[in-house]
PDB file of C-alpha atoms in Angstrom:
ATOM      1  CA  UNK A 249     -25.039 -34.214 -22.553  1.00 78.00           C
ATOM      2  CA  UNK A 250     -26.954 -36.154 -19.982  1.00 85.00           C
ATOM      3  CA  UNK A 251     -30.645 -36.832 -19.876  1.00 96.00           C
ATOM      4  CA  UNK A 252     -31.605 -35.257 -16.574  1.00 98.00           C
ATOM      5  CA  UNK A 253     -31.043 -31.649 -15.688  1.00 98.00           C
ATOM      6  CA  UNK A 254     -30.050 -30.166 -12.351  1.00 98.00           C
ATOM      7  CA  UNK A 255     -31.225 -26.707 -11.377  1.00 98.00           C
ATOM      8  CA  UNK A 256     -30.891 -24.674  -8.223  1.00 98.00           C
ATOM      9  CA  UNK A 257     -33.408 -22.001  -7.002  1.00 98.00           C
ATOM     10  CA  UNK A 258     -31.738 -19.722  -4.582  1.00 98.00           C
ATOM     11  CA  UNK A 259     -34.962 -18.407  -3.047  1.00 97.00           C
ATOM     12  CA  UNK A 260     -38.627 -19.335  -2.684  1.00 96.00           C
ATOM     13  CA  UNK A 261     -39.406 -15.945  -4.386  1.00 96.00           C
ATOM     14  CA  UNK A 262     -37.750 -17.239  -7.557  1.00 97.00           C
ATOM     15  CA  UNK A 263     -39.510 -20.655  -7.519  1.00 96.00           C
ATOM     16  CA  UNK A 264     -42.151 -19.841 -10.097  1.00 95.00           C
ATOM     17  CA  UNK A 265     -39.280 -19.345 -12.692  1.00 96.00           C
ATOM     18  CA  UNK A 266     -37.928 -22.854 -11.915  1.00 96.00           C
ATOM     19  CA  UNK A 267     -41.099 -24.899 -11.179  1.00 92.00           C
ATOM     20  CA  UNK A 268     -40.843 -28.267 -12.844  1.00 95.00           C
ATOM     21  CA  UNK A 269     -43.604 -30.680 -12.127  1.00 94.00           C
ATOM     22  CA  UNK A 270     -41.511 -33.592 -13.485  1.00 95.00           C
ATOM     23  CA  UNK A 271     -38.551 -32.977 -11.093  1.00 97.00           C
ATOM     24  CA  UNK A 272     -37.572 -34.300  -7.799  1.00 98.00           C
ATOM     25  CA  UNK A 273     -37.484 -31.188  -5.525  1.00 98.00           C
ATOM     26  CA  UNK A 274     -35.111 -31.190  -2.647  1.00 98.00           C
ATOM     27  CA  UNK A 275     -35.835 -28.551  -0.001  1.00 98.00           C
ATOM     28  CA  UNK A 276     -32.905 -27.364   2.085  1.00 98.00           C
ATOM     29  CA  UNK A 277     -32.714 -25.155   5.049  1.00 96.00           C
ATOM     30  CA  UNK A 278     -29.417 -26.120   6.624  1.00 97.00           C
ATOM     31  CA  UNK A 279     -29.666 -23.593   9.631  1.00 95.00           C
ATOM     32  CA  UNK A 280     -31.785 -25.194  10.831  1.00 92.00           C
ATOM     33  CA  UNK A 281     -35.083 -26.638   9.598  1.00 93.00           C
ATOM     34  CA  UNK A 282     -34.009 -29.332   7.244  1.00 96.00           C
ATOM     35  CA  UNK A 283     -31.283 -30.450   9.618  1.00 97.00           C
ATOM     36  CA  UNK A 284     -33.760 -30.561  12.432  1.00 95.00           C
ATOM     37  CA  UNK A 285     -36.301 -32.547  10.350  1.00 97.00           C
ATOM     38  CA  UNK A 286     -33.727 -35.144   9.335  1.00 98.00           C
ATOM     39  CA  UNK A 287     -32.642 -35.426  12.968  1.00 98.00           C
ATOM     40  CA  UNK A 288     -36.246 -35.982  14.030  1.00 97.00           C
ATOM     41  CA  UNK A 289     -36.592 -38.914  11.708  1.00 98.00           C
ATOM     42  CA  UNK A 290     -33.190 -40.228  12.892  1.00 98.00           C
ATOM     43  CA  UNK A 291     -34.650 -40.181  16.370  1.00 98.00           C
ATOM     44  CA  UNK A 292     -37.880 -41.968  15.466  1.00 97.00           C
ATOM     45  CA  UNK A 293     -40.465 -39.344  14.835  1.00 97.00           C
ATOM     46  CA  UNK A 294     -43.578 -40.903  13.132  1.00 97.00           C
ATOM     47  CA  UNK A 295     -44.482 -37.882  10.883  1.00 97.00           C
ATOM     48  CA  UNK A 296     -44.004 -34.210  10.761  1.00 97.00           C
ATOM     49  CA  UNK A 297     -46.858 -31.800   9.723  1.00 96.00           C
ATOM     50  CA  UNK A 298     -45.320 -28.703   8.238  1.00 95.00           C
ATOM     51  CA  UNK A 299     -47.536 -25.582   8.508  1.00 92.00           C
ATOM     52  CA  UNK A 300     -46.815 -22.138   7.140  1.00 84.00           C
ATOM     53  CA  UNK A 301     -48.283 -19.838   9.828  1.00 89.00           C
ATOM     54  CA  UNK A 302     -48.115 -19.486  13.533  1.00 90.00           C
ATOM     55  CA  UNK A 303     -51.973 -19.416  13.625  1.00 92.00           C
ATOM     56  CA  UNK A 304     -52.071 -22.907  12.092  1.00 92.00           C
ATOM     57  CA  UNK A 305     -49.485 -24.173  14.554  1.00 92.00           C
ATOM     58  CA  UNK A 306     -51.345 -22.735  17.460  1.00 93.00           C
ATOM     59  CA  UNK A 307     -54.633 -24.325  16.329  1.00 94.00           C
ATOM     60  CA  UNK A 308     -52.881 -27.692  16.171  1.00 94.00           C
ATOM     61  CA  UNK A 309     -51.602 -27.148  19.699  1.00 93.00           C
ATOM     62  CA  UNK A 310     -55.094 -26.452  20.930  1.00 94.00           C
ATOM     63  CA  UNK A 311     -56.119 -29.780  19.444  1.00 94.00           C
ATOM     64  CA  UNK A 312     -53.500 -31.544  21.510  1.00 93.00           C
ATOM     65  CA  UNK A 313     -50.610 -31.952  19.071  1.00 94.00           C
ATOM     66  CA  UNK A 314     -46.980 -31.512  19.966  1.00 93.00           C
ATOM     67  CA  UNK A 315     -45.775 -28.335  18.207  1.00 94.00           C
ATOM     68  CA  UNK A 316     -42.260 -26.978  17.230  1.00 92.00           C
ATOM     69  CA  UNK A 317     -42.603 -23.403  16.136  1.00 89.00           C
ATOM     70  CA  UNK A 318     -40.208 -20.489  15.879  1.00 85.00           C
ATOM     71  CA  UNK A 319     -39.724 -17.163  14.131  1.00 85.00           C
ATOM     72  CA  UNK A 320     -36.281 -15.627  13.697  1.00 77.00           C
ATOM     73  CA  UNK A 321     -34.813 -18.513  15.680  1.00 73.00           C
ATOM     74  CA  UNK A 322     -36.917 -17.814  18.867  1.00 80.00           C
ATOM     75  CA  UNK A 323     -39.337 -20.406  20.046  1.00 83.00           C
ATOM     76  CA  UNK A 324     -42.917 -19.211  20.265  1.00 85.00           C
ATOM     77  CA  UNK A 325     -44.621 -19.063  23.695  1.00 85.00           C
ATOM     78  CA  UNK A 326     -47.252 -21.780  22.893  1.00 92.00           C
ATOM     79  CA  UNK A 327     -44.809 -24.247  21.352  1.00 91.00           C
ATOM     80  CA  UNK A 328     -43.332 -27.300  22.977  1.00 91.00           C
ATOM     81  CA  UNK A 329     -39.870 -26.526  21.471  1.00 87.00           C
ATOM     82  CA  UNK A 330     -38.147 -24.681  18.774  1.00 85.00           C
ATOM     83  CA  UNK A 331     -36.061 -25.351  15.728  1.00 86.00           C
ATOM     84  CA  UNK A 332     -32.740 -26.718  17.044  1.00 92.00           C
ATOM     85  CA  UNK A 333     -31.890 -30.259  15.913  1.00 95.00           C
ATOM     86  CA  UNK A 334     -31.037 -30.892  19.597  1.00 95.00           C
ATOM     87  CA  UNK A 335     -34.668 -30.320  20.520  1.00 93.00           C
ATOM     88  CA  UNK A 336     -35.728 -33.371  18.576  1.00 94.00           C
ATOM     89  CA  UNK A 337     -34.229 -35.947  20.935  1.00 95.00           C
ATOM     90  CA  UNK A 338     -35.446 -39.563  21.007  1.00 96.00           C
ATOM     91  CA  UNK A 339     -37.220 -39.108  24.329  1.00 95.00           C
ATOM     92  CA  UNK A 340     -39.270 -36.221  23.001  1.00 93.00           C
ATOM     93  CA  UNK A 341     -40.068 -37.334  19.379  1.00 94.00           C
ATOM     94  CA  UNK A 342     -39.944 -41.168  19.145  1.00 96.00           C
ATOM     95  CA  UNK A 343     -43.255 -42.533  17.916  1.00 96.00           C
ATOM     96  CA  UNK A 344     -44.827 -38.980  17.929  1.00 95.00           C
ATOM     97  CA  UNK A 345     -46.364 -36.668  15.369  1.00 96.00           C
ATOM     98  CA  UNK A 346     -44.890 -33.169  15.409  1.00 96.00           C
ATOM     99  CA  UNK A 347     -46.469 -30.011  14.016  1.00 95.00           C
ATOM    100  CA  UNK A 348     -43.726 -27.773  12.628  1.00 93.00           C
ATOM    101  CA  UNK A 349     -43.561 -24.097  11.657  1.00 91.00           C
ATOM    102  CA  UNK A 350     -40.421 -22.216  10.911  1.00 87.00           C
ATOM    103  CA  UNK A 351     -39.440 -18.809   9.522  1.00 80.00           C
ATOM    104  CA  UNK A 352     -38.310 -20.155   6.174  1.00 83.00           C
ATOM    105  CA  UNK A 353     -38.277 -23.884   5.771  1.00 83.00           C
ATOM    106  CA  UNK A 354     -41.952 -24.892   6.119  1.00 87.00           C
ATOM    107  CA  UNK A 355     -43.148 -22.397   3.544  1.00 87.00           C
ATOM    108  CA  UNK A 356     -40.497 -23.706   1.134  1.00 93.00           C
ATOM    109  CA  UNK A 357     -41.883 -27.142   1.662  1.00 95.00           C
ATOM    110  CA  UNK A 358     -45.396 -26.159   0.822  1.00 91.00           C
ATOM    111  CA  UNK A 359     -44.228 -24.280  -2.258  1.00 92.00           C
ATOM    112  CA  UNK A 360     -42.214 -27.296  -3.558  1.00 95.00           C
ATOM    113  CA  UNK A 361     -45.285 -29.605  -3.399  1.00 93.00           C
ATOM    114  CA  UNK A 362     -45.952 -29.172  -7.157  1.00 90.00           C
ATOM    115  CA  UNK A 363     -42.874 -31.400  -7.886  1.00 92.00           C
ATOM    116  CA  UNK A 364     -43.144 -35.060  -8.675  1.00 95.00           C
ATOM    117  CA  UNK A 365     -41.526 -35.744  -5.307  1.00 98.00           C
ATOM    118  CA  UNK A 366     -40.470 -33.494  -2.503  1.00 98.00           C
ATOM    119  CA  UNK A 367     -37.553 -34.465  -0.275  1.00 98.00           C
ATOM    120  CA  UNK A 368     -35.825 -32.885   2.648  1.00 98.00           C
ATOM    121  CA  UNK A 369     -32.047 -32.426   2.259  1.00 98.00           C
ATOM    122  CA  UNK A 370     -29.305 -31.825   4.677  1.00 98.00           C
ATOM    123  CA  UNK A 371     -25.592 -32.744   4.970  1.00 98.00           C
ATOM    124  CA  UNK A 372     -26.750 -35.389   7.506  1.00 98.00           C
ATOM    125  CA  UNK A 373     -28.350 -37.455   4.724  1.00 98.00           C
ATOM    126  CA  UNK A 374     -26.569 -36.084   1.573  1.00 98.00           C
ATOM    127  CA  UNK A 375     -25.157 -39.335   0.170  1.00 98.00           C
ATOM    128  CA  UNK A 376     -28.403 -41.256   0.614  1.00 98.00           C
ATOM    129  CA  UNK A 377     -30.193 -38.282  -0.987  1.00 98.00           C
ATOM    130  CA  UNK A 378     -27.878 -38.213  -4.031  1.00 98.00           C
ATOM    131  CA  UNK A 379     -28.205 -42.004  -4.439  1.00 98.00           C
ATOM    132  CA  UNK A 380     -31.950 -41.783  -4.401  1.00 98.00           C
ATOM    133  CA  UNK A 381     -32.016 -38.889  -6.848  1.00 98.00           C
ATOM    134  CA  UNK A 382     -29.717 -40.764  -9.259  1.00 98.00           C
ATOM    135  CA  UNK A 383     -31.849 -43.880  -9.105  1.00 97.00           C
ATOM    136  CA  UNK A 384     -35.062 -41.876  -9.671  1.00 97.00           C
ATOM    137  CA  UNK A 385     -33.890 -40.917 -13.143  1.00 95.00           C
ATOM    138  CA  UNK A 386     -35.678 -37.498 -13.037  1.00 97.00           C
ATOM    139  CA  UNK A 387     -34.678 -33.893 -13.182  1.00 98.00           C
ATOM    140  CA  UNK A 388     -33.384 -32.463  -9.956  1.00 98.00           C
ATOM    141  CA  UNK A 389     -34.508 -29.006  -8.543  1.00 98.00           C
ATOM    142  CA  UNK A 390     -32.847 -27.871  -5.285  1.00 98.00           C
ATOM    143  CA  UNK A 391     -34.889 -25.330  -3.565  1.00 98.00           C
ATOM    144  CA  UNK A 392     -32.937 -23.146  -1.049  1.00 98.00           C
ATOM    145  CA  UNK A 393     -35.244 -21.971   1.743  1.00 96.00           C
ATOM    146  CA  UNK A 394     -33.095 -18.808   2.079  1.00 96.00           C
ATOM    147  CA  UNK A 395     -33.853 -16.123   4.585  1.00 93.00           C
ATOM    148  CA  UNK A 396     -37.193 -14.360   4.178  1.00 92.00           C
ATOM    149  CA  UNK A 397     -37.028 -14.807   0.439  1.00 94.00           C
ATOM    150  CA  UNK A 398     -33.426 -13.644   0.240  1.00 96.00           C
ATOM    151  CA  UNK A 399     -30.412 -15.524  -0.888  1.00 97.00           C
ATOM    152  CA  UNK A 400     -28.275 -17.116   1.731  1.00 97.00           C
ATOM    153  CA  UNK A 401     -24.952 -18.855   1.747  1.00 98.00           C
ATOM    154  CA  UNK A 402     -25.477 -21.914   3.850  1.00 98.00           C
ATOM    155  CA  UNK A 403     -28.345 -23.364   1.669  1.00 98.00           C
ATOM    156  CA  UNK A 404     -26.405 -22.453  -1.481  1.00 98.00           C
ATOM    157  CA  UNK A 405     -23.269 -24.311  -0.328  1.00 98.00           C
ATOM    158  CA  UNK A 406     -25.388 -27.369   0.297  1.00 98.00           C
ATOM    159  CA  UNK A 407     -26.955 -27.089  -3.131  1.00 98.00           C
ATOM    160  CA  UNK A 408     -23.533 -26.955  -4.599  1.00 98.00           C
ATOM    161  CA  UNK A 409     -22.428 -30.106  -2.620  1.00 98.00           C
ATOM    162  CA  UNK A 410     -25.497 -32.073  -3.647  1.00 98.00           C
ATOM    163  CA  UNK A 411     -25.284 -30.967  -7.294  1.00 98.00           C
ATOM    164  CA  UNK A 412     -21.631 -32.010  -7.488  1.00 98.00           C
ATOM    165  CA  UNK A 413     -22.447 -35.481  -6.085  1.00 98.00           C
ATOM    166  CA  UNK A 414     -25.362 -36.064  -8.506  1.00 98.00           C
ATOM    167  CA  UNK A 415     -23.303 -34.874 -11.499  1.00 98.00           C
ATOM    168  CA  UNK A 416     -20.879 -37.730 -10.871  1.00 97.00           C
ATOM    169  CA  UNK A 417     -23.486 -39.789 -12.743  1.00 97.00           C
ATOM    170  CA  UNK A 418     -23.120 -39.053 -16.441  1.00 97.00           C
ATOM    171  CA  UNK A 419     -26.857 -39.183 -16.997  1.00 97.00           C
ATOM    172  CA  UNK A 420     -27.165 -35.853 -15.153  1.00 98.00           C
ATOM    173  CA  UNK A 421     -26.036 -32.406 -16.423  1.00 98.00           C
ATOM    174  CA  UNK A 422     -26.439 -28.686 -15.669  1.00 98.00           C
ATOM    175  CA  UNK A 423     -26.392 -25.550 -17.674  1.00 97.00           C
ATOM    176  CA  UNK A 424     -28.019 -23.674 -14.840  1.00 98.00           C
ATOM    177  CA  UNK A 425     -25.954 -20.704 -13.748  1.00 98.00           C
ATOM    178  CA  UNK A 426     -27.271 -20.966 -10.177  1.00 98.00           C
ATOM    179  CA  UNK A 427     -26.246 -24.500  -9.889  1.00 98.00           C
ATOM    180  CA  UNK A 428     -22.820 -23.780 -11.362  1.00 98.00           C
ATOM    181  CA  UNK A 429     -22.391 -20.870  -8.981  1.00 98.00           C
ATOM    182  CA  UNK A 430     -23.437 -23.037  -6.020  1.00 98.00           C
ATOM    183  CA  UNK A 431     -20.858 -25.674  -6.989  1.00 98.00           C
ATOM    184  CA  UNK A 432     -18.131 -23.023  -7.234  1.00 98.00           C
ATOM    185  CA  UNK A 433     -19.017 -21.665  -3.846  1.00 98.00           C
ATOM    186  CA  UNK A 434     -18.909 -25.047  -2.275  1.00 98.00           C
ATOM    187  CA  UNK A 435     -15.545 -25.845  -3.909  1.00 98.00           C
ATOM    188  CA  UNK A 436     -14.274 -22.554  -2.389  1.00 97.00           C
ATOM    189  CA  UNK A 437     -15.613 -23.356   1.022  1.00 98.00           C
ATOM    190  CA  UNK A 438     -15.287 -27.041   1.591  1.00 96.00           C
ATOM    191  CA  UNK A 439     -11.670 -26.918   2.679  1.00 96.00           C
ATOM    192  CA  UNK A 440     -12.590 -25.002   5.772  1.00 97.00           C
ATOM    193  CA  UNK A 441     -16.326 -25.024   6.021  1.00 97.00           C
ATOM    194  CA  UNK A 442     -16.452 -23.835   9.613  1.00 96.00           C
ATOM    195  CA  UNK A 443     -14.196 -20.964   8.812  1.00 96.00           C
ATOM    196  CA  UNK A 444     -16.340 -20.059   5.861  1.00 97.00           C
ATOM    197  CA  UNK A 445     -19.424 -20.155   8.085  1.00 95.00           C
ATOM    198  CA  UNK A 446     -18.130 -17.072   9.883  1.00 95.00           C
ATOM    199  CA  UNK A 447     -19.287 -15.078   6.793  1.00 95.00           C
ATOM    200  CA  UNK A 448     -22.845 -16.434   7.034  1.00 95.00           C
ATOM    201  CA  UNK A 449     -25.458 -14.053   8.239  1.00 93.00           C
ATOM    202  CA  UNK A 450     -27.613 -16.751   9.873  1.00 91.00           C
ATOM    203  CA  UNK A 451     -24.550 -17.979  11.825  1.00 90.00           C
ATOM    204  CA  UNK A 452     -24.438 -14.458  13.443  1.00 91.00           C
ATOM    205  CA  UNK A 453     -28.136 -14.366  13.980  1.00 90.00           C
ATOM    206  CA  UNK A 454     -27.982 -17.657  15.822  1.00 89.00           C
ATOM    207  CA  UNK A 455     -24.959 -16.511  17.834  1.00 90.00           C
ATOM    208  CA  UNK A 456     -26.688 -13.353  18.967  1.00 88.00           C
ATOM    209  CA  UNK A 457     -29.468 -15.507  20.522  1.00 83.00           C
ATOM    210  CA  UNK A 458     -27.026 -18.167  21.948  1.00 85.00           C
ATOM    211  CA  UNK A 459     -28.401 -20.634  19.450  1.00 82.00           C
ATOM    212  CA  UNK A 460     -25.271 -21.391  17.430  1.00 87.00           C
ATOM    213  CA  UNK A 461     -24.284 -24.617  19.185  1.00 93.00           C
ATOM    214  CA  UNK A 462     -25.657 -26.570  16.252  1.00 94.00           C
ATOM    215  CA  UNK A 463     -23.429 -25.134  13.500  1.00 96.00           C
ATOM    216  CA  UNK A 464     -20.978 -27.885  13.441  1.00 97.00           C
ATOM    217  CA  UNK A 465     -23.600 -30.598  13.766  1.00 98.00           C
ATOM    218  CA  UNK A 466     -25.596 -29.276  10.816  1.00 98.00           C
ATOM    219  CA  UNK A 467     -22.536 -29.630   8.586  1.00 98.00           C
ATOM    220  CA  UNK A 468     -21.829 -33.261   9.510  1.00 98.00           C
ATOM    221  CA  UNK A 469     -22.217 -35.573   6.517  1.00 98.00           C
ATOM    222  CA  UNK A 470     -23.863 -38.966   6.287  1.00 98.00           C
ATOM    223  CA  UNK A 471     -25.093 -39.605   9.766  1.00 98.00           C
ATOM    224  CA  UNK A 472     -28.154 -41.347   8.345  1.00 98.00           C
ATOM    225  CA  UNK A 473     -29.600 -42.813   5.166  1.00 98.00           C
ATOM    226  CA  UNK A 474     -33.081 -41.745   6.142  1.00 98.00           C
ATOM    227  CA  UNK A 475     -34.821 -39.317   3.752  1.00 98.00           C
ATOM    228  CA  UNK A 476     -37.924 -37.418   4.700  1.00 98.00           C
ATOM    229  CA  UNK A 477     -40.457 -37.221   1.885  1.00 98.00           C
ATOM    230  CA  UNK A 478     -43.729 -35.215   1.563  1.00 98.00           C
ATOM    231  CA  UNK A 479     -46.816 -37.272   1.181  1.00 97.00           C
ATOM    232  CA  UNK A 480     -50.311 -35.921   1.465  1.00 94.00           C
ATOM    233  CA  UNK A 481     -49.127 -32.801   3.159  1.00 93.00           C
ATOM    234  CA  UNK A 482     -47.080 -34.600   5.805  1.00 96.00           C
ATOM    235  CA  UNK A 483     -43.387 -35.571   5.983  1.00 98.00           C
ATOM    236  CA  UNK A 484     -42.686 -39.215   6.483  1.00 98.00           C
ATOM    237  CA  UNK A 485     -39.847 -41.634   5.845  1.00 97.00           C
ATOM    238  CA  UNK A 486     -39.184 -42.389   2.234  1.00 95.00           C
TER     239      UNK A 486
END
């Protein structure tokens, strides 16, 4: 058996049962926060300040910060833009600091801050992420942002994909049922990921609000080797 364990937490509500201060914690919110955060760094954002509440986001806006804020996929009236990766274009974010508040993702980031290192994971940076985790030689905990503390499929599938990649290194192992279940789901879906997405509740929430144009993009792999990391409460490049 390997030296470093892999665990998957399906929901922030379950995090106290998985908390591991020695682990690298990867937070994922595929539709759409983690995909948007990685995209922002791809397009030159200087740093992202994740905040949990709309009140905090509004206070930053009043101080002159650029703010991305949404709830249930809908941009808030005081915000500069919402949660689509396409909002984080180079002309809007390059060299800037962005305050960011989302329904699920930013709260998960704050929750994960007890880990030895907190990284943001998406398909967009999955190979770079796996490589960094393997070289870190620490336990891995993947925290799925889920949907309002509930299990969701899209984050679980990503957790399965990342777990499978890291397990290619014999120093890593898992006896975590959640990780094994995530791997099995990913193996089931990977042959037709976009077809499988039709089962996903968040896909239908986004479609209802005409926000589903990002589904394919959020499932593209290895568009960047950039990894956002949480330092002193802010997300910066690793």
